[in-house]
């Protein structure tokens, strides 16, 4: 049970984080208030709501532990700085573990920068793979950041912030969450119309800090849930940057300011320019205030009468989420010595972002056409698509022809969207360069996923697909300017492994589950669109993406893959324990071929649809 002392310590630390990030108003507390109210509207349990509130208050504790000098600098970050910044979410998870926060709250801090479309960090989760609590935090934090001044831009007005939030639906944020947040802000504005008089008491804006509050240091501790087989009690430090030493053991925190920062005028159109002490002297009463002002000047202690929980119970969850954890994978592979790596199932992973930065040669493959196209776009494209190329791709995409070249698209899309996707696919073929075609295909897949993210309930938030394509094409995260050569293939996994000549095999074992959710649930439409035809057999996609359904057949399949990889020096075998075979059985099978050096784990079982993830590292026995 949370104590008043513990709450004061959390708010004290959140104030320091806000100060370090140059917020001129209580950003973290506002985020916590809105996220908590939204969680209640969604009907989350008290325990889950508390985890959302706890994570919201300390969401950037990892950034404070890192104290990067570039964070407060105006201007865009370079590639190395962006990759370094990704570490703050992982270090934040570690800091929350050190503070003995619930495992749920730890994971929400880790994932509060994940984007609905899969372009977030540190794990690049997408769609329902992102737990609902993290989806809430992403939307609310976006809004709370937009209404304040930042080192790289001025604050937006309330109206501008709302429009930007709505435009993020389907790309950065879950559309359903955005609609619910907009409705909550409107209800708060209505309730704030006739509030009690503003007080000059600073405690109304910032509660008094406990004298025994958080000490002046934060230690970057290793996570408590990743361990090696050789050292079961030791934690495997998960660091997503260049090296574990990048995060110092002890970081001095800035002292909390003795003055409560006044909210910026840009928070909303009606925010008074005067400081709280001056507001009491106003002769005329304030008849209307924004929800932000209301929450920060007393409304946060008054419970909002909310009778709409039943109305907002339609958020999407998934009974099974095959979460591919980019940050965890990169952390483990960083500890393995290799110059080249073979990846038989590339999927939607962005391991290339790290592998290229480390100067590794990449041999990528995927049996699915769409995933092989992703690999080609990520590894072979020398630069992002140019404006002339994008304009050429979007020429006449809204004009219907005599008939659809791929009528199968009607299975997923409306008539107008089917024509748009069909025409885009035709225009992509007009590009001469194969790597540019692959880039355009990936952007098209993301645009199609965007169209499928909206229901009748959220359709008013949707933007034209042409606008979205332009925006997504500009979101490409280019790697370093020079990196080792790579190769992409579209072969059966066993054939690819036999042909591969690399130091390391990174084999993320396919799932044996028959009802994938989240990002994997989009595989069928992507395959049909990329191939520009219907699947030739009813079982075609299943053959490409689904593993055998009995333990004996599943282990036999893995055994064949390992036999094909006998010539590769080191194996890193990724596995998610789903009940068909235990990690002990997978490990035993690997040991029949070679000794296991270490096993790393990442436990996600605290969240709905989460699994325990393993990476088993084995080396060829010395001759």
Short mmCIF file of C-alpha atoms in Angstrom, two decimals, residues 5 8-10 12-14 16 61 64 95 98-99 210-219 250-256:
data_model
loop_
_atom_site.label_atom_id
_atom_site.label_comp_id
_atom_site.label_asym_id
_atom_site.label_seq_id
_atom_site.Cartn_x
_atom_site.Cartn_y
_atom_site.Cartn_z
CA UNK A 5 5.82 9.48 2.59
CA UNK A 8 5.96 12.68 -1.40
CA UNK A 9 9.24 11.05 -2.38
CA UNK A 10 7.88 10.19 -5.83
CA UNK A 12 9.91 15.15 -5.13
CA UNK A 13 11.80 13.03 -7.65
CA UNK A 14 9.34 13.87 -10.44
CA UNK A 16 13.69 17.06 -10.16
CA UNK A 61 13.69 8.70 -14.33
CA UNK A 64 17.76 11.79 -15.14
CA UNK A 95 15.59 2.52 -11.82
CA UNK A 98 15.61 -0.38 -7.76
CA UNK A 99 12.79 1.64 -6.23
CA UNK A 210 8.77 15.39 2.78
CA UNK A 211 11.97 16.09 4.69
CA UNK A 212 12.99 12.47 4.21
CA UNK A 213 12.42 12.58 0.48
CA UNK A 214 14.49 10.93 -2.20
CA UNK A 215 18.27 11.15 -1.64
CA UNK A 216 20.35 13.22 -4.01
CA UNK A 217 21.69 10.34 -6.06
CA UNK A 218 20.21 7.80 -8.42
CA UNK A 219 22.21 4.66 -9.07
CA UNK A 250 26.05 7.27 -9.54
CA UNK A 251 24.54 10.47 -10.91
CA UNK A 252 24.14 13.68 -8.91
CA UNK A 253 20.61 15.00 -9.16
CA UNK A 254 19.80 18.70 -9.45
CA UNK A 255 18.43 20.14 -6.26
CA UNK A 256 14.71 20.86 -6.30
#
